Coordinates of C-alpha atoms in Angstrom, one line a residue:
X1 CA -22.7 -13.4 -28.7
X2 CA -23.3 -15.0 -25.3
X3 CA -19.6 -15.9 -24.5
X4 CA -19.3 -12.3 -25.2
X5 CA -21.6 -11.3 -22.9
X6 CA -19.9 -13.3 -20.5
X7 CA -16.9 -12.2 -21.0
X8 CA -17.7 -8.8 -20.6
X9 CA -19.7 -10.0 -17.1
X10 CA -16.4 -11.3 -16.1
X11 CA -14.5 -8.4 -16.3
X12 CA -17.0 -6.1 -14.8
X13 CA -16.7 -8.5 -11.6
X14 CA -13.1 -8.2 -12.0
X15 CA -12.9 -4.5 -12.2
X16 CA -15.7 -3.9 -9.6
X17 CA -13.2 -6.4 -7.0
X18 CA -10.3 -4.1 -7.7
X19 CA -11.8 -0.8 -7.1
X20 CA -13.5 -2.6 -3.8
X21 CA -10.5 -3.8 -2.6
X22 CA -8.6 -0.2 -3.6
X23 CA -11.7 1.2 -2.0
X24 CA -10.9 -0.7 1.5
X25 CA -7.2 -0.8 1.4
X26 CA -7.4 3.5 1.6
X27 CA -10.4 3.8 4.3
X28 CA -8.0 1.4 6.4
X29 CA -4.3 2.7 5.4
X30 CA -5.1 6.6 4.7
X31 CA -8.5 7.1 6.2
X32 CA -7.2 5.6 9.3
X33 CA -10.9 3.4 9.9
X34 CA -11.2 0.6 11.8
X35 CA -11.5 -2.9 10.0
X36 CA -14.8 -2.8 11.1
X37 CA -15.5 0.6 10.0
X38 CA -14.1 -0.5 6.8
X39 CA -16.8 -3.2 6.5
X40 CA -19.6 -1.0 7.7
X41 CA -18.7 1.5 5.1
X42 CA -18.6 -0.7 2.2
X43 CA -21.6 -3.5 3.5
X44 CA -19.0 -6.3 3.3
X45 CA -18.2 -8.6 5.8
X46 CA -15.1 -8.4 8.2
X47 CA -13.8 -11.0 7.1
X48 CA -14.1 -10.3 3.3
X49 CA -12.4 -7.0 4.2
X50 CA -9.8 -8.9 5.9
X51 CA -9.3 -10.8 2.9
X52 CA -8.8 -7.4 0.7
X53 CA -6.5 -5.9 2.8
X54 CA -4.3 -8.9 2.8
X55 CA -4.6 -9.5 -1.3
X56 CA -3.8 -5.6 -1.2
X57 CA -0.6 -6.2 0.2
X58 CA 0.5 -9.1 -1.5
X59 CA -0.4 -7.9 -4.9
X60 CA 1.5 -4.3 -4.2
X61 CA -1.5 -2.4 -4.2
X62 CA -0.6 -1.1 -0.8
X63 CA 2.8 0.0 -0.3
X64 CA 4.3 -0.3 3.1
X65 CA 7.9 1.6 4.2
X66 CA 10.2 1.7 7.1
X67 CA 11.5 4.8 6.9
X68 CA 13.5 4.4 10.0
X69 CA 16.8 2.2 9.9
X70 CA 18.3 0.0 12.1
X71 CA 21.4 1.6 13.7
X72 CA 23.6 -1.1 13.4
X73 CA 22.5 -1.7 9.4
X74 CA 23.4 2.4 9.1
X75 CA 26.7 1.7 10.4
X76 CA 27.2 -1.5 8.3
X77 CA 26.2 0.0 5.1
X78 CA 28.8 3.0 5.7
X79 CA 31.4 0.5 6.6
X80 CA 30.9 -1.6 3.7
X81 CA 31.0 1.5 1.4
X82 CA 34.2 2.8 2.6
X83 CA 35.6 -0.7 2.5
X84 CA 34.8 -2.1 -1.0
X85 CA 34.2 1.6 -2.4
X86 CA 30.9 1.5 -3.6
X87 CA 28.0 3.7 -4.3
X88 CA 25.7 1.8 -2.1
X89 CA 25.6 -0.6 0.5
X90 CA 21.8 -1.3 1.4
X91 CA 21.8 -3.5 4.8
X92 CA 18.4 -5.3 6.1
X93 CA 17.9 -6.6 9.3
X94 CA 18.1 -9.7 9.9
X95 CA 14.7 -11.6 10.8
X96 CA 13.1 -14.2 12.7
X97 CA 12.6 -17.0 10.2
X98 CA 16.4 -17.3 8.3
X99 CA 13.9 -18.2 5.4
X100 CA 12.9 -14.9 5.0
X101 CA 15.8 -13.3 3.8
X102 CA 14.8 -13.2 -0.1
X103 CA 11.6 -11.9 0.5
X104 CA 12.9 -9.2 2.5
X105 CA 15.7 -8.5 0.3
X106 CA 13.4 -8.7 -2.7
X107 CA 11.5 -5.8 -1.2
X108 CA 13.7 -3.6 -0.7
X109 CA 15.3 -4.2 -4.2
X110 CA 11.8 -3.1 -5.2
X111 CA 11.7 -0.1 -3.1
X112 CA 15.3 1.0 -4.7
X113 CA 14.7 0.4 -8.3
X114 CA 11.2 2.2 -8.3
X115 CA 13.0 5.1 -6.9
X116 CA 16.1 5.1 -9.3
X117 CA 13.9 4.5 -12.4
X118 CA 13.9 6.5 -15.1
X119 CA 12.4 7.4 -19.1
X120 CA 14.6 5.6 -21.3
X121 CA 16.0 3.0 -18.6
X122 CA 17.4 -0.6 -20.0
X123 CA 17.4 -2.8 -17.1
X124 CA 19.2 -6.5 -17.5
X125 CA 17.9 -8.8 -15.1
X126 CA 18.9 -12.2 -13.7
X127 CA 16.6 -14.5 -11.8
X128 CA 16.3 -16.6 -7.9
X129 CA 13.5 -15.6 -5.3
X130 CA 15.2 -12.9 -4.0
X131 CA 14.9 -10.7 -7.0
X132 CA 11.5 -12.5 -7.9
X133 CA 10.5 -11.0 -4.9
X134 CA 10.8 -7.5 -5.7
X135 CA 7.7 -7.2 -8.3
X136 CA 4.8 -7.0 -5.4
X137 CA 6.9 -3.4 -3.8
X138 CA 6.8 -2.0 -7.4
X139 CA 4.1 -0.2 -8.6
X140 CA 2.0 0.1 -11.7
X141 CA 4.4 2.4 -13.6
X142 CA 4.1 4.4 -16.6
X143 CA 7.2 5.8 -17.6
X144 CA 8.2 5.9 -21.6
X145 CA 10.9 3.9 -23.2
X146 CA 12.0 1.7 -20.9
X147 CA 13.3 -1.6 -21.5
X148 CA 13.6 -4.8 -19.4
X149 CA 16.4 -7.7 -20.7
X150 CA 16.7 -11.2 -19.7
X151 CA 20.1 -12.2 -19.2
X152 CA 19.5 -15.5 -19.3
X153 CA 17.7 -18.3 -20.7
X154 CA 14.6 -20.0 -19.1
X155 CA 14.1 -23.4 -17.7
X156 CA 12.6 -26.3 -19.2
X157 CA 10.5 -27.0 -16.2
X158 CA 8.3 -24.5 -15.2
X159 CA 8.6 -22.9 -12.0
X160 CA 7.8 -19.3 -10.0
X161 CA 11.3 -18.7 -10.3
X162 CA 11.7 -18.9 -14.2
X163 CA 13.7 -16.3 -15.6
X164 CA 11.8 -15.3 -18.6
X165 CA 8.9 -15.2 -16.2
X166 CA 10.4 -12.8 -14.0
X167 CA 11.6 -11.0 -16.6
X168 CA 8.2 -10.5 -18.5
X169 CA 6.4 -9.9 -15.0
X170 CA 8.5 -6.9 -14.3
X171 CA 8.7 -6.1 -17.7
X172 CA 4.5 -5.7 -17.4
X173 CA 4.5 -4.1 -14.1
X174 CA 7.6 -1.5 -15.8
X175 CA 5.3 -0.8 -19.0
X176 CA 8.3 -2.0 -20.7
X177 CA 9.5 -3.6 -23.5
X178 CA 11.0 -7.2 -22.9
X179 CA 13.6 -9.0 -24.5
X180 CA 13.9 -12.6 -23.4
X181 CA 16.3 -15.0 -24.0
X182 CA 14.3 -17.9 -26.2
X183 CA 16.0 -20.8 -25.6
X184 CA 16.6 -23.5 -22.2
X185 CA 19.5 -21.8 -19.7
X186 CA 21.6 -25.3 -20.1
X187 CA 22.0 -26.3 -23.9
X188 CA 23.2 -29.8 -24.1
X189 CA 26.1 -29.5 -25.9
X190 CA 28.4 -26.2 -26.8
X191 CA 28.1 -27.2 -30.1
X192 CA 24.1 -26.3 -29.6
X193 CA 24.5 -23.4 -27.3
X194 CA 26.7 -21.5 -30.3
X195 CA 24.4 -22.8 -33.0
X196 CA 21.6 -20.8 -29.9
X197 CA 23.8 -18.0 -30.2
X198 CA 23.6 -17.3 -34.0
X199 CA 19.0 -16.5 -33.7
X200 CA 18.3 -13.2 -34.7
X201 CA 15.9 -12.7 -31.6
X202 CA 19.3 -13.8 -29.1
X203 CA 21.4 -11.5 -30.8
X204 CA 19.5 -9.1 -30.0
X205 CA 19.0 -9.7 -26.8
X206 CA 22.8 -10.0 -26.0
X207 CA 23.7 -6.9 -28.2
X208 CA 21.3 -5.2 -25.7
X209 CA 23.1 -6.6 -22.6
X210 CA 26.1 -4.7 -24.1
X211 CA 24.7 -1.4 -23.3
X212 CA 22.7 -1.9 -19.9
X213 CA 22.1 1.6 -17.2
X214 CA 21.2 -0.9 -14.7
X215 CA 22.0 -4.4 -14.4
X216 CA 20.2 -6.6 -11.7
X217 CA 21.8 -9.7 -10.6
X218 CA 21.5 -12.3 -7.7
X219 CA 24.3 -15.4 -7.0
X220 CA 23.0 -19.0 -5.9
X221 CA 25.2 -21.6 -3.9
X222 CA 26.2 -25.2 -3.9
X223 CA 23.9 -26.3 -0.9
X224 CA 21.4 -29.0 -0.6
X225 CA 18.5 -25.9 -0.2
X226 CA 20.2 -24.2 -3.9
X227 CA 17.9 -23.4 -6.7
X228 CA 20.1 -26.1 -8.6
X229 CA 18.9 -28.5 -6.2
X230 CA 15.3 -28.0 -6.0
X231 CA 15.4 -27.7 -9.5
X232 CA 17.3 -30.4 -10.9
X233 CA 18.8 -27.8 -13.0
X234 CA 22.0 -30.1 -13.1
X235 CA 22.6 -34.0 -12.2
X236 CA 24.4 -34.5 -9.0
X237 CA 27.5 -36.0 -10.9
X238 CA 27.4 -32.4 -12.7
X239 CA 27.5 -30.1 -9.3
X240 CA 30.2 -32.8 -7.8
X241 CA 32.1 -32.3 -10.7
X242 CA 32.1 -28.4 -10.4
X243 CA 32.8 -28.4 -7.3
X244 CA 35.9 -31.0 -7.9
X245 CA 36.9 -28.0 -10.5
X246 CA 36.8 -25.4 -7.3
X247 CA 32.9 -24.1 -7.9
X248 CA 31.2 -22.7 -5.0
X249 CA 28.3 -20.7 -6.9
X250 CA 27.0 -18.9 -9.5
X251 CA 25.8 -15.5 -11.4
X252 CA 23.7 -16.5 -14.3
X253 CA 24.1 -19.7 -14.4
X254 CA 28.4 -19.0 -14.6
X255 CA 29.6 -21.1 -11.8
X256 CA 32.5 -19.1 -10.2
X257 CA 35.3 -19.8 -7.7
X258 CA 36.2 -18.4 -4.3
X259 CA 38.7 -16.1 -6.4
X260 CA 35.5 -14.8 -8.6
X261 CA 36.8 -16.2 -11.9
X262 CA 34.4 -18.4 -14.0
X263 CA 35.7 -22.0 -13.7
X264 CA 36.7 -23.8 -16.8
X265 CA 33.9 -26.2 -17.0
X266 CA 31.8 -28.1 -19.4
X267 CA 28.9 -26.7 -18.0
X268 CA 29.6 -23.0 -17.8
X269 CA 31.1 -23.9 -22.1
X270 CA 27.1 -25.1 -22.7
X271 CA 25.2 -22.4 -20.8
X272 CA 23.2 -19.8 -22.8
X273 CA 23.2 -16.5 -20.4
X274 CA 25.4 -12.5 -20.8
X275 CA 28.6 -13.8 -19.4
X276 CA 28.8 -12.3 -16.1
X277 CA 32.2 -10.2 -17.4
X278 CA 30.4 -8.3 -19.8
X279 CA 28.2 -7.0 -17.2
X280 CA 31.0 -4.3 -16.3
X281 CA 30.1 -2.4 -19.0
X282 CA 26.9 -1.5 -17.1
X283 CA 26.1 2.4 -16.3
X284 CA 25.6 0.8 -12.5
X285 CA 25.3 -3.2 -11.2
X286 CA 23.3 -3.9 -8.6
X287 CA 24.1 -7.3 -6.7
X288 CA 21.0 -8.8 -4.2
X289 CA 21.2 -11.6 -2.2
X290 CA 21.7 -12.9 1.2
X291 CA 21.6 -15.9 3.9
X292 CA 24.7 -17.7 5.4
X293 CA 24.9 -19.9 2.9
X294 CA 25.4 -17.3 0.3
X295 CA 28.3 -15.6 2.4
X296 CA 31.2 -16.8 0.1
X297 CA 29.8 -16.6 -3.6
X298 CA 28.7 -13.4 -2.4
X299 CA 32.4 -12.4 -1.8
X300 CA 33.6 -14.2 -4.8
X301 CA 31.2 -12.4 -6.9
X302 CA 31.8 -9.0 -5.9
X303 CA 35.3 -9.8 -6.9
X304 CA 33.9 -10.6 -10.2
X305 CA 31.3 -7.5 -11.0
X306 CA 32.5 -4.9 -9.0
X307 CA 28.9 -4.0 -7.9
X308 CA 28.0 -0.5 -7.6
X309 CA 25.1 -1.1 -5.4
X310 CA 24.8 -3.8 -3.2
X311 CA 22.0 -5.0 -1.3
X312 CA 22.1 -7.6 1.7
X313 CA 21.8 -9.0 5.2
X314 CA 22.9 -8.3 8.4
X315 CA 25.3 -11.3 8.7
X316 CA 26.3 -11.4 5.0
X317 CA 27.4 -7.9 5.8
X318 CA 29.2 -8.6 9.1
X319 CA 31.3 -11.2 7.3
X320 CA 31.9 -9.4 4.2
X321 CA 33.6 -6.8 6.6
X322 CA 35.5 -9.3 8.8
X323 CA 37.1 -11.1 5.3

C-alpha cells in the first residue's frame, strides 16, 4: 500500500512539473512576459524558470518556426526540383558549427511530416541522427490508424541512434502502432539472416514495407566520423573490403556504389533491413541527410530511390546541382 502511495506521490510531482513548465513556457512565448515576470508569476526562481524554458524546447513542448526562407535556399530548392524532377526540394541553411547539420535537418523533417500527416498513414522509417532528430519538432499527436514501420533491424549495442528505438519513440509521439524489426541489423551469416526472414513478427513487418504512403530514409558514409565507425557496426577489414568492391555508403544498412546499385557483398547478402529497391513502391520517399561528407552517397542514392521529397543542406544542394 505504501509503494502505492508513493507511486501515486511520484506522479503527482510529475504532472504538477509539466503543467509548471507548460505554465511558464506560454506566459514567456504567447504572453510575451519577461523571464522575470515569468518567475514572479509563478513564485519560482529565475533560474528554475530558465531551466523550464529550456527543457520546453528540447522536449518539443514549445515549437519554434522560421517562417521566412533564405533566398538563396528558395532558389536552390526550385533548382533542384526542376533538375531532378521532384515534388520537393527542402534546402536549410547552412550553420555555424558543420556539426549541426543533422539536428537542423532533423527539425525540419519534423516540421514536414507533422504537416503532411494524415488518419490512416503507414510511415517506414530508417535510422542515423538526422532523422533521430526529428521527434523533439513533433508534437503529441492524436490522429487514428496510423502506423509507424521499422525498416530495419536494431543494433546489438545499445545506442541513441538505435533503430527500433527511433522507431518506437516516434511511433509513441505518432499514437501509432509500431512494427519493429526483432532481430540484430547484421546477421552473421546469410544462412541466419534467411532462417531471420522466415518469423511470423518479420514477415509482417516486411509485408508492411510493401505498401508504405511515406517512406523516411537517411544515407551514412564511409568516413572515420560514420555511424559505422562510432559504432563498430562492422570490423575495419569489413568497410576496407566494401570499399575494395566500390562501396561509398549506405541506405539501410545496403551499402551502394557511386552508380546507386547495391554492391554485391557478403555484407549487404547477411543484413536484415527492406531492401532499399522495394522502397519505390512507396506512395512518396522522403530522403534526409546532409554534410560534405554525405555529398556523394547522397547522389548515388537518389539514383537509387528516386526520392520524391528531399531534404538537405546548402552545400549538399550546391553540388548536387553542379554534378
Amino acid at each position: 500500500m505504501q509503494k502505492e502511495l508513493r507511486k501515486e506521490s511520484v506522479k503527482a510531482v510529475s504532472d504538477l512539473n509539466d503543467d509548471l513548465r507548460t505554465r511558464a513556457a506560454w506566459l514567456y512565448y504567447k504572453e510575451g512576459l519577461t523571464q522575470d515576470q515569468v518567475a514572479q508569476e509563478l513564485g519560482l526562481a529565475r533560474t528554475r524558470v530558465l531551466r523550464m524554458l529550456a527543457a520546453a524546447r528540447v522536449d518539443g513542448t514549445v515549437q519554434i518556426r522560421v517562417l521566412s526562407k533564405h533566398s538563396h535556399c528558395v532558389s536552390l530548392e526550385r533548382e533542384l526540383e526542376r533538375k531532378f524532377k521532384i515534388d520537393r526540394a527542402i534546402v536549410v541553411p547552412m550553420p555555424q558549427s558543420p556539426e549541426m547539420v543533422p539536428e537542423i535537418i532533423g527539425t525540419v523533417l519534423g516540421e514536414y511530416l507533422t504537416d503532411i500527416l494524415t488518419a490512416d498513414m503507414t510511415i517506414g522509417l530508417g535510422w542515423g541522427k538526422t532523422l533521430s532528430s526529428c521527434l523533439p519538432s513533433i508534437p503529441q499527436q492524436q490522429h487514428s490508424g496510423v502506423s509507424v514501420v521499422s525498416l530495419l533491424g536494431g543494433l546489438t549495442k545499445v545506442s541513441k541512434f538505435n533503430p527500433s528505438e527511433f522507431a518506437w519513440r516516434l511511433g509513441d509521439r505518432l499514437s501509432a502502432e509500431s512494427y519493429l524489426i526483432a532481430a540484430p541489423v547484421y546477421a552473421p551469416d546469410e544462412r541466419t539472416r534467411e532462417a531471420l526472414l522466415t518469423h511470423p513478427g518479420i514477415r509482417e513487418v516486411f509485408r508492411r514495407s510493401e505498401n508504405l504512403d511515406v517512406a523516411i530514409v537517411s544515407v551514412g558514409d564511409m568516413s572515420p566520423t560514420s555511424t559505422f565507425t562510432s559504432y563498430g557496426l562492422l570490423d575495419k577489414e569489413e568497410m576496407m573490403s566494401l570499399q575494395r568492391a566500390g562501396a561509398i555508403g549506405d541506405i539501410l544498412c545496403h551499402f551502394i556504389n557511386s552508380d546507386g546499385e547495391i554492391v554485391d557483398h557478403d555484407v549487404n547478402r547477411r543484413v536484415v533491413s527492406v531492401d532499399p529497391r522495394s522502397l519505390r513502391s512507396a506512395r512518396k520517399i522522403v530522403l534526409a541527410s546532409g554534410g560534405w561528407h554525405k555529398i556523394e552517397v547522397f547522389r548515388a542514392a537518389m539514383k537509387l530511390l528516386l526520392p520524391h521529397v528531399i531534404l538537405t543542406d546548402e552545400q549538399v544542394a550546391e553540388r548536387l546541382l553542379d554534378g
